[in-house]
Coordinates of C-alpha atoms in Angstrom, one line a residue:
M23 CA -0.2 -0.1 0.3
N24 CA 1.6 3.3 -0.8
L25 CA 0.9 4.9 2.5
H26 CA 2.8 8.3 1.4
F27 CA 0.2 9.1 -1.7
A28 CA -2.9 8.1 0.6
S29 CA -1.4 10.7 3.0
E30 CA -1.0 13.3 0.5
K31 CA -4.7 12.9 -0.7
L32 CA -5.9 13.0 3.1
C33 CA -3.8 16.1 3.6
D34 CA -5.4 17.9 0.4
F35 CA -9.0 16.9 1.6
I36 CA -8.0 18.5 5.0
T37 CA -6.6 21.4 3.5
T38 CA -9.7 21.6 0.9
I39 CA -12.4 21.3 4.0
Q40 CA -10.5 24.0 6.0
K41 CA -13.0 26.6 4.9
S42 CA -15.8 27.9 7.4
V43 CA -19.3 25.9 6.8
F44 CA -21.9 27.1 8.6
S45 CA -24.3 24.0 8.2
L46 CA -23.9 20.3 9.1
D47 CA -25.9 19.5 5.7
D48 CA -23.0 21.6 3.5
M49 CA -20.3 19.9 5.4
V50 CA -21.7 16.4 4.7
R51 CA -22.1 17.6 1.2
K52 CA -18.4 18.5 1.0
I53 CA -17.2 15.1 2.5
N54 CA -19.3 13.7 0.1
A55 CA -18.1 15.1 -2.5
E56 CA -14.1 14.7 -1.6
L57 CA -14.2 11.0 -0.3
P58 CA -14.0 9.5 -3.7
N59 CA -10.8 10.8 -4.1
F60 CA -9.2 8.6 -1.5
A61 CA -11.5 6.3 -0.5
D62 CA -9.9 3.7 -2.3
E63 CA -6.4 4.3 -0.6
M64 CA -8.0 3.2 2.7
K65 CA -9.7 0.8 1.2
L66 CA -13.1 2.5 2.4
G67 CA -16.4 0.5 1.0
K68 CA -19.1 2.9 2.8
L69 CA -19.1 5.1 5.0
S70 CA -22.6 6.5 7.0
V71 CA -23.4 9.4 9.4
R72 CA -26.4 9.1 12.0
V73 CA -27.0 12.2 13.6
N74 CA -29.6 12.2 16.2
T75 CA -30.1 15.2 18.8
P76 CA -32.9 16.7 20.7
Q77 CA -35.3 19.8 20.2
T78 CA -33.6 23.1 21.7
V79 CA -34.4 26.7 21.3
Y80 CA -31.6 26.7 18.6
E81 CA -32.7 23.7 16.9
P82 CA -36.4 23.6 17.3
F83 CA -37.1 20.7 15.3
G84 CA -33.8 18.6 16.6
I85 CA -32.1 16.5 14.1
N86 CA -32.8 12.6 13.3
R87 CA -31.2 11.3 9.9
E88 CA -28.7 9.2 8.5
V89 CA -26.8 10.2 5.5
V90 CA -24.5 7.7 3.4
S91 CA -21.5 9.6 2.5
Y92 CA -20.0 7.1 0.3
E93 CA -20.5 3.9 -1.2
N94 CA -18.1 2.2 -3.3
P95 CA -20.1 0.9 -6.5
Q96 CA -18.0 -2.3 -6.1
G97 CA -19.7 -3.1 -2.9
F98 CA -19.0 -3.5 0.9
Q99 CA -18.0 -5.9 3.7
E100 CA -20.8 -6.4 6.2
E101 CA -18.6 -5.7 9.2
A102 CA -18.5 -2.3 10.3
Y103 CA -16.0 0.2 12.2
E104 CA -18.6 2.2 14.6
K105 CA -17.9 5.3 16.5
T106 CA -20.4 6.9 18.4
F107 CA -19.8 10.6 19.7
F108 CA -22.3 12.5 22.2
T109 CA -22.9 16.0 22.0
E110 CA -23.5 18.7 24.6
E111 CA -27.2 18.7 24.5
N112 CA -27.1 15.1 24.9
G113 CA -27.3 14.2 21.1
V114 CA -25.2 11.3 19.5
I115 CA -23.6 11.4 16.4
K116 CA -22.7 7.5 15.0
I117 CA -20.0 7.3 12.4
S118 CA -20.0 3.6 10.4
A119 CA -17.1 2.5 7.8
Y120 CA -17.1 -0.7 6.2
L121 CA -14.4 -1.9 4.3
T122 CA -14.6 -2.4 0.3
K123 CA -16.0 -5.6 -0.5
G124 CA -13.1 -8.7 -0.7
E125 CA -10.7 -6.4 1.5
E126 CA -9.9 -7.1 5.1
W127 CA -8.6 -5.2 8.2
T128 CA -5.2 -4.2 8.9
V129 CA -3.3 -2.1 11.1
Y130 CA -2.8 0.5 8.3
N131 CA -6.1 0.7 7.0
K132 CA -7.8 0.9 10.2
K133 CA -5.3 3.4 11.8
Q134 CA -6.5 5.8 8.2
I135 CA -10.1 5.0 8.7
D136 CA -9.9 5.8 12.4
F137 CA -8.5 8.8 11.8
F138 CA -11.1 9.7 9.0
V139 CA -13.7 8.9 11.1
E140 CA -12.4 10.9 14.0
L141 CA -11.8 13.9 11.5
T142 CA -15.4 13.7 9.8
Y143 CA -17.0 13.9 13.7
L144 CA -14.8 17.1 14.2
L145 CA -15.8 18.4 10.9
C146 CA -19.3 17.9 11.7
S147 CA -19.2 19.2 15.3
R148 CA -17.2 22.4 13.9
S149 CA -20.0 22.8 11.4
R150 CA -22.5 22.5 14.1
L151 CA -20.7 24.9 16.2
L152 CA -20.5 27.6 13.7
K153 CA -24.1 27.2 12.8
L154 CA -24.9 27.4 16.3
M155 CA -23.1 30.5 16.9
N156 CA -24.6 32.2 14.1
T157 CA -28.0 30.9 15.2
V158 CA -27.5 32.6 18.6
K159 CA -26.3 35.7 17.2
K160 CA -29.9 36.1 15.7
T161 CA -31.9 34.5 18.0
D162 CA -33.6 34.8 21.5
A163 CA -32.7 32.3 24.1
L164 CA -35.6 32.2 25.6
T165 CA -38.4 31.8 23.1
G166 CA -36.3 30.9 20.0
A167 CA -37.8 34.1 18.1
L168 CA -35.6 36.2 16.5
N169 CA -33.2 39.0 18.5
L170 CA -32.5 42.5 17.3
H171 CA -29.8 41.4 15.5
G172 CA -31.8 38.6 13.6
F173 CA -34.5 41.1 12.9
Q174 CA -32.2 43.8 11.7
E175 CA -30.6 41.2 9.3
I176 CA -33.8 40.1 7.9
V177 CA -34.9 43.8 7.4
G178 CA -31.9 44.5 5.8
E179 CA -32.3 41.8 3.2
I180 CA -35.8 42.8 2.3
L181 CA -34.5 46.8 2.0
S182 CA -31.8 45.4 -0.5
M183 CA -34.4 44.0 -2.5
S184 CA -36.7 47.0 -2.5
E185 CA -39.6 45.1 -1.4
I186 CA -40.2 47.1 2.3
H187 CA -43.3 48.7 0.9
N188 CA -45.0 45.1 1.2
Y189 CA -44.6 45.1 4.7
A190 CA -46.1 46.7 8.2
V191 CA -44.2 46.9 11.6
V192 CA -46.0 46.1 14.7
F193 CA -44.0 46.9 17.9
M194 CA -46.0 45.6 20.8
N195 CA -45.6 44.4 24.9
F196 CA -48.1 42.7 27.0
K197 CA -50.8 44.5 28.9
N198 CA -49.9 43.6 32.7
F199 CA -47.1 41.0 32.0
K200 CA -45.9 41.8 35.6
Y201 CA -49.3 40.9 37.2
I202 CA -49.3 37.7 35.0
N203 CA -46.1 36.7 36.4
Q204 CA -47.2 37.3 40.0
K205 CA -50.1 35.3 39.3
V206 CA -49.0 32.3 37.7
T207 CA -45.2 32.6 38.7
P208 CA -42.3 33.8 36.7
D209 CA -41.5 30.1 35.3
N210 CA -44.8 30.0 34.0
G211 CA -44.2 33.4 32.6
D212 CA -41.5 32.1 30.6
I213 CA -43.6 29.5 29.3
I214 CA -46.1 31.9 28.5
L215 CA -43.8 33.8 26.5
R216 CA -42.5 30.5 24.3
K217 CA -46.2 29.4 24.0
Y218 CA -46.9 32.8 22.4
T219 CA -44.1 33.1 19.9
M220 CA -44.8 29.6 19.0
L221 CA -48.5 30.7 18.1
V222 CA -47.4 33.9 16.4
Q223 CA -44.9 32.2 14.7
G224 CA -47.2 29.5 13.4
F225 CA -49.8 32.2 12.3
L226 CA -47.5 34.1 10.4
E227 CA -45.6 31.1 8.4
N228 CA -44.0 32.9 5.3
D229 CA -45.8 36.1 5.6
G230 CA -43.8 37.8 8.5
Y231 CA -41.0 37.7 11.0
F232 CA -41.3 37.5 15.0
C233 CA -38.3 39.4 17.2
R234 CA -38.2 39.4 20.8
L235 CA -36.7 42.5 22.0
G236 CA -36.6 41.5 25.7
G237 CA -39.0 41.1 28.4
D238 CA -42.2 41.0 27.0
N239 CA -41.6 43.6 24.1
F240 CA -42.1 42.3 20.4
L241 CA -41.4 43.4 16.8
V242 CA -43.3 42.1 14.4
L243 CA -42.6 42.3 10.3
V244 CA -45.8 41.5 8.4
T245 CA -46.8 41.8 4.9
K246 CA -49.7 44.3 4.6
H247 CA -52.0 41.9 3.1
I248 CA -52.4 39.9 6.1
L249 CA -52.3 42.7 8.8
P250 CA -56.0 42.9 9.5
K251 CA -56.2 39.2 10.0
F252 CA -53.0 39.3 12.5
I253 CA -54.2 42.2 14.3
D254 CA -57.8 40.5 14.6
F255 CA -55.7 37.2 15.9
L256 CA -53.5 39.1 18.5
D257 CA -57.1 39.7 20.1
H258 CA -57.8 36.4 20.7
I259 CA -54.9 34.6 22.4
S260 CA -55.3 32.5 25.5
I261 CA -52.3 30.4 26.9
S262 CA -52.8 27.4 29.2
V263 CA -50.3 27.0 32.0
N264 CA -50.1 24.6 35.1
N265 CA -50.2 26.7 38.1
K266 CA -49.2 24.5 41.0
G267 CA -51.7 21.4 39.8
T268 CA -54.4 23.9 38.3
V269 CA -54.7 24.5 34.6
E270 CA -55.2 28.3 34.2
S271 CA -55.8 30.2 30.9
V272 CA -54.2 33.4 30.5
K273 CA -55.6 36.1 28.2
I274 CA -53.1 37.9 26.6
S275 CA -53.9 41.5 25.5
V276 CA -51.1 43.4 23.9
R277 CA -50.7 47.3 23.5
A278 CA -49.1 48.1 19.8
G279 CA -47.9 50.6 17.1
V280 CA -48.0 49.9 13.9
Y281 CA -46.0 51.6 10.9
E282 CA -46.9 50.7 7.5
A283 CA -43.6 51.1 5.6
D284 CA -43.1 53.0 2.3
S285 CA -40.7 52.5 -0.9
E286 CA -38.5 55.5 1.1
T287 CA -38.4 53.4 4.5
T288 CA -35.1 52.6 6.3
F289 CA -34.6 50.8 9.3
G290 CA -34.2 53.4 11.6
D291 CA -37.4 54.6 10.6
I292 CA -39.2 51.2 11.3
M293 CA -38.0 51.3 14.9
S294 CA -38.6 55.0 15.6
N295 CA -41.9 55.2 14.0
S296 CA -43.2 51.8 15.5
A297 CA -42.0 52.9 18.7
V298 CA -43.6 56.5 18.9
A299 CA -46.9 54.4 18.1
L300 CA -46.4 52.3 20.6
G301 CA -45.6 55.1 23.1
V302 CA -49.1 56.6 22.2
A303 CA -50.6 53.6 22.4
R304 CA -49.3 53.0 25.9
R305 CA -50.6 56.9 27.1
S306 CA -54.2 56.1 25.4
R307 CA -56.7 55.1 27.6
Q308 CA -59.5 54.2 24.8
H309 CA -57.1 52.7 22.0
E310 CA -54.3 49.6 22.7
L311 CA -53.6 49.7 19.4
I312 CA -52.3 53.2 17.3
Y313 CA -51.2 53.7 13.6
F314 CA -48.3 56.1 13.3
R315 CA -49.0 59.3 12.2
K316 CA -46.1 61.7 11.3
E317 CA -47.3 64.8 13.3
M318 CA -46.8 62.4 16.4
L319 CA -43.0 62.9 15.9
E320 CA -43.2 66.6 16.3
K321 CA -45.2 65.4 19.8
V322 CA -42.4 63.3 20.6
L323 CA -39.9 66.2 20.0
H324 CA -41.8 68.2 22.6
D325 CA -42.4 65.7 25.2
K326 CA -38.6 65.1 24.9
G327 CA -38.0 68.8 25.3
I328 CA -39.8 69.0 28.4
S329 CA -38.3 65.8 29.9
N330 CA -35.1 67.1 28.8
R331 CA -35.4 70.4 30.5
F332 CA -37.1 69.0 33.7
L333 CA -34.9 68.5 36.2
D334 CA -32.6 71.6 35.7
S335 CA -35.8 73.8 35.6
L336 CA -36.3 72.4 39.4
A337 CA -32.9 73.0 40.2
K338 CA -33.6 76.7 39.3
D339 CA -36.9 76.8 40.9
E340 CA -38.8 77.6 37.5
F341 CA -41.7 75.6 39.2
K342 CA -43.7 77.8 41.2
V343 CA -46.4 76.4 43.7
Y344 CA -50.0 78.1 43.6
Y345 CA -52.7 77.2 45.9
Q346 CA -56.5 76.9 44.5
P347 CA -59.0 77.7 47.4
K348 CA -61.3 75.5 49.0
V349 CA -64.9 76.9 49.8
D350 CA -67.2 75.8 52.6
L351 CA -70.7 76.8 50.7
R352 CA -72.5 77.1 53.9
T353 CA -70.5 80.0 55.1
N354 CA -68.7 81.2 51.9
T355 CA -65.5 80.8 53.8
L356 CA -62.1 79.7 53.2
C357 CA -61.6 76.0 54.6
G358 CA -58.7 74.5 52.6
C359 CA -56.8 74.5 49.4
E360 CA -55.1 72.5 46.9
A361 CA -51.4 73.0 46.1
L362 CA -50.8 73.1 42.3
S363 CA -47.6 73.6 40.4
R364 CA -46.9 76.0 37.3
W365 CA -43.9 76.2 35.4
Y366 CA -42.5 79.2 34.0
A367 CA -39.6 78.8 31.3
Q368 CA -39.7 81.8 29.3
R369 CA -43.4 81.0 29.0
L370 CA -46.0 79.2 31.0
I371 CA -46.1 75.4 30.4
T372 CA -49.5 74.0 31.3
P373 CA -49.7 71.0 33.7
A374 CA -51.9 69.3 31.0
E375 CA -48.2 69.4 28.9
F376 CA -46.1 68.5 31.4
I377 CA -47.8 66.1 33.9
P378 CA -48.5 63.3 31.7
I379 CA -44.8 63.4 30.6
L380 CA -43.4 63.4 33.8
E381 CA -46.0 60.6 35.1
Q382 CA -45.0 58.2 32.4
E383 CA -41.1 59.1 33.3
G384 CA -41.6 58.6 36.8
T385 CA -40.1 62.2 37.4
I386 CA -43.5 63.2 38.5
K387 CA -42.1 61.8 41.9
N388 CA -39.5 64.6 42.2
L389 CA -42.2 67.6 41.5
D390 CA -44.4 66.1 43.9
F391 CA -42.0 66.2 47.1
Y392 CA -40.7 69.8 45.5
V393 CA -44.6 70.9 46.3
L394 CA -44.5 69.1 49.5
E395 CA -41.3 70.8 50.6
T396 CA -42.5 74.3 49.2
V397 CA -46.1 73.8 51.1
C398 CA -44.4 72.6 54.0
K399 CA -42.0 75.8 54.2
N400 CA -44.9 78.0 53.4
I401 CA -46.8 76.7 56.5
R402 CA -43.6 77.1 58.4
E403 CA -43.6 80.8 57.6
W404 CA -47.0 81.6 58.1
L405 CA -47.5 80.1 61.2
D406 CA -44.1 82.1 62.5
K407 CA -46.0 85.3 61.3
G408 CA -49.1 84.0 63.4
I409 CA -51.4 83.1 60.2
E410 CA -53.4 80.2 60.7
P411 CA -52.9 77.8 57.8
V412 CA -56.1 75.8 56.4
L413 CA -55.8 72.3 55.4
I414 CA -53.4 71.9 52.1
S415 CA -53.9 69.4 49.8
T416 CA -51.0 68.0 48.1
N417 CA -50.9 65.5 45.3
F418 CA -49.0 62.3 44.9
S419 CA -48.7 59.8 41.9
K420 CA -49.3 56.4 42.6
L421 CA -45.7 56.0 41.5
H422 CA -44.5 56.3 44.6
L423 CA -45.9 53.6 46.1
S424 CA -43.2 51.3 44.8
D425 CA -41.0 52.8 47.2
E426 CA -41.3 51.1 50.4
H427 CA -39.9 54.3 52.5
F428 CA -42.6 56.6 50.9
E429 CA -43.9 57.0 54.0
E430 CA -40.8 58.2 55.7
H431 CA -39.7 60.4 53.2
I432 CA -43.1 62.6 53.7
L433 CA -42.6 62.3 57.5
S434 CA -39.0 63.7 57.2
V435 CA -40.0 66.5 55.1
L436 CA -42.5 67.6 57.9
K437 CA -40.1 67.2 60.6
K438 CA -37.5 69.4 59.0
Y439 CA -40.1 72.2 59.0
D440 CA -41.5 71.5 62.5
V441 CA -45.0 71.2 60.6
S442 CA -47.8 69.2 62.0
P443 CA -49.5 66.7 59.9
K444 CA -53.0 68.1 60.5
Y445 CA -52.2 70.7 58.0
L446 CA -51.8 68.1 55.4
E447 CA -54.3 66.4 53.5
L448 CA -52.7 63.5 51.0
E449 CA -54.3 62.8 47.4
L450 CA -53.6 60.1 45.9
T451 CA -54.0 60.9 42.1
E452 CA -54.5 57.9 39.2
L453 CA -55.6 55.2 41.3
S454 CA -58.5 53.5 38.9
D455 CA -56.2 51.0 37.6
Y456 CA -53.7 50.8 40.2
Q457 CA -53.2 46.7 41.0
Y458 CA -50.8 46.4 43.8
F459 CA -53.8 47.1 46.4
E460 CA -52.0 45.8 49.8
R461 CA -49.3 48.6 49.4
L462 CA -51.9 51.2 48.6
V463 CA -53.9 50.4 51.8
R464 CA -50.7 49.8 54.1
F465 CA -49.7 53.5 53.1
V466 CA -53.3 54.9 54.0
N467 CA -53.5 53.2 57.3
T468 CA -49.8 54.5 58.3
M469 CA -50.7 58.1 57.0
Q470 CA -54.0 58.0 58.8
S471 CA -52.6 57.0 61.7
A472 CA -49.7 59.9 61.7
G473 CA -52.7 62.2 61.7
F474 CA -53.0 63.1 57.9
K475 CA -56.1 63.4 56.2
I476 CA -56.8 60.8 52.7
S477 CA -58.7 62.4 49.8
I478 CA -59.3 60.5 46.5
D479 CA -59.4 62.6 43.2
D480 CA -61.6 62.2 40.5
F481 CA -64.3 60.1 42.1
G482 CA -67.2 58.9 40.0
T483 CA -65.1 58.5 36.9
G484 CA -63.3 55.4 37.3
Y485 CA -64.6 51.8 37.5
S486 CA -63.2 51.2 40.9
S487 CA -64.3 54.2 42.7
M488 CA -66.5 52.2 45.0
S489 CA -63.6 49.8 45.7
L490 CA -61.5 52.3 46.6
V491 CA -63.9 54.0 49.3
R492 CA -64.3 50.5 50.5
N493 CA -61.1 49.4 51.0
L494 CA -59.1 52.6 51.9
N495 CA -62.0 54.3 54.3
P496 CA -60.8 58.1 52.9
D497 CA -61.4 61.0 54.7
V498 CA -62.5 63.1 51.5
I499 CA -63.7 62.1 47.9
K500 CA -63.4 65.1 45.7
L501 CA -66.5 64.9 43.1
D502 CA -65.0 65.1 39.6
K503 CA -65.8 68.4 37.7
S504 CA -67.2 66.0 34.5
L505 CA -69.9 65.2 36.8
I506 CA -70.4 68.9 38.2
D507 CA -70.3 70.4 34.6
N508 CA -74.3 69.4 33.6
V509 CA -75.9 69.5 37.0
A510 CA -77.4 72.9 36.2
A511 CA -77.6 72.7 32.5
G512 CA -81.3 71.7 32.3
D513 CA -83.5 68.6 31.9
D514 CA -81.6 66.9 28.9
Q515 CA -81.0 63.5 29.9
K516 CA -77.2 63.9 30.7
A517 CA -78.1 66.6 33.1
K518 CA -80.7 64.2 34.7
T519 CA -78.2 61.7 34.9
D520 CA -75.5 63.3 36.4
R521 CA -77.5 65.1 38.9
V522 CA -78.6 61.5 40.1
I523 CA -75.1 59.9 40.1
S524 CA -73.6 63.2 42.2
R525 CA -76.7 62.8 44.7
S526 CA -75.9 59.2 45.2
I527 CA -72.3 59.7 45.8
I528 CA -73.0 62.6 48.5
Q529 CA -75.3 60.5 50.4
M530 CA -73.1 57.4 50.3
A531 CA -70.6 59.7 51.5
H532 CA -72.6 61.1 54.2
E533 CA -73.4 57.7 55.4
L534 CA -69.9 56.4 55.5
G535 CA -68.8 59.5 57.1
I536 CA -66.5 60.9 54.3
K537 CA -66.7 64.4 53.4
V538 CA -67.4 65.4 49.7
I539 CA -65.8 68.2 47.8
A540 CA -66.8 69.2 44.2
E541 CA -64.2 70.3 42.0
G542 CA -64.4 72.7 38.8
V543 CA -67.4 74.9 40.2
E544 CA -67.7 77.7 37.8
T545 CA -71.6 78.8 38.2
K546 CA -73.8 79.9 41.2
E547 CA -76.4 77.3 39.8
Q548 CA -73.9 74.4 40.3
A549 CA -72.8 75.7 44.1
Q550 CA -76.5 76.4 44.7
F551 CA -77.4 72.4 43.3
L552 CA -74.3 71.4 45.5
L553 CA -75.6 73.0 48.5
A554 CA -79.2 71.8 48.4
N555 CA -77.7 68.1 48.3
E556 CA -75.5 68.6 51.3
C557 CA -72.0 68.8 49.4
H558 CA -70.7 71.7 51.7
M559 CA -67.2 72.3 50.1
A560 CA -66.0 73.4 46.5
Q561 CA -63.4 74.8 44.6
G562 CA -63.3 76.5 41.3
F563 CA -63.5 79.7 39.3
L564 CA -66.6 80.6 40.9
F565 CA -64.4 81.3 43.8
D566 CA -60.9 82.0 42.9
K567 CA -58.5 80.6 40.5
A568 CA -55.3 79.0 41.7
L569 CA -53.5 82.1 43.5
D570 CA -49.5 82.7 44.2
H571 CA -48.3 82.7 47.6
D572 CA -48.5 86.2 48.3
E573 CA -52.0 86.3 47.1
F574 CA -53.1 83.3 48.9
E575 CA -51.8 84.8 52.3
K576 CA -54.0 87.4 51.7
R577 CA -57.0 85.1 51.3
L578 CA -55.8 83.5 54.7
I579 CA -56.0 86.7 56.5
S580 CA -59.6 87.6 54.6
P581 CA -61.2 84.1 54.3
K582 CA -64.8 85.2 53.7
Y583 CA -65.9 85.2 50.0
E584 CA -68.5 87.9 48.6
I585 CA -70.4 85.5 46.2

């Protein structure tokens, strides 16, 4: 046997096969193509490779097949030389080599074949590893969906083919996923994410691509012709999980922003415009799915400007605290006030402009404590002057309740200015969809025990208003302006309805020992209706607009109103 000649052939094969091959199938094809060049020198009659690997995130269907890489036309011996190799994911690669028919095993050909079998395994493993590395780079590890890198690669290919105008992008996230995790456990939350991915990918098939950005945030590139059906599909997804022995069905609702691409669309447009639409959907109380419009970009820039200037403006005292008087309707006398913030930065920036933005970003918490500190400073000043303050209501966002030391922070501000809690009423805002009720109840109980009054804002507008009263036992409820606007408007059905609702709330509050104040009172007729129905407190332009420090101090000194 010419071993030197055979070694040269093997060396040529190894040199040829060195190039990176990113697929097991491609590597097997390369081996198949090269093997006839030197199989005879090894007396190789047949070579087969069986691969059996389990399903994984990166190989969702696993591998289970056998490939005959080479078979000598002259036949092969029945006795096989076999080697079995185990993969990291508990898979098996089995390589079987057979001598050419009529040949016998020798030390030389056995060494050559053993070397080639080992080499085949290493080459196949290397190809699988390269493919895995490429897949990992583009795949979300939890769900098997595309990750952002993979999504960008797909979009890049579609852009290069000038076909992006056929697609729309849906940027979406789950509603209340944190609550779902708490209800069914985080492990089941992961199962829900995986099952959701399989359902969406199954629906899309060849009409789209599904990407998980992380958490419960997803991007979907979907052909426009199935977009309406896809949106309808999203509204009807429920997933069952086994939660401590009980099968629970979880309805998955999403908020989504939709951007329909055109021929000028770039990858940046896809990301930014769909994100802008999703941002609008998150803030909307009426719509959970929003289509992108160009004017939305102007609002994003405006909101970003507000956000960027806020902390600097707060440090420069560009925010001023105003006091809106509350009036006892029986005596037309000042009986309290609400502390409100005004932002002066070259122009007046209205609360309607900045409050929603700060609420969304969480920086509303900074403003709430700025107002509280200013109020306590003013109370201390008035007490030192011998002016008795009235009960002052200050607003606090529900976002504070995530801070377990929230109560301590409030008390520390009062301690700093030596102010009694009897002068403060804490007004909790935007509670209608608050989920962590135990924390809310704990806060209310703690602050009432410390001597603060607690009020609920916008009462009568949310479905959970009655639940709040039942569980929180507030001191005061504020009758929402929307209910007051029409109570003196005549005998149309809406006016009658609002009068009935208002009377019912007032009566219920009295029976529970809760005070009622009406906000947004602008006419004498409204005030007369309230007084006739035993709502004894009101605030609104009928009495006063919000007053600055000096004007309100005058009102403290002269508390009587001439109406």
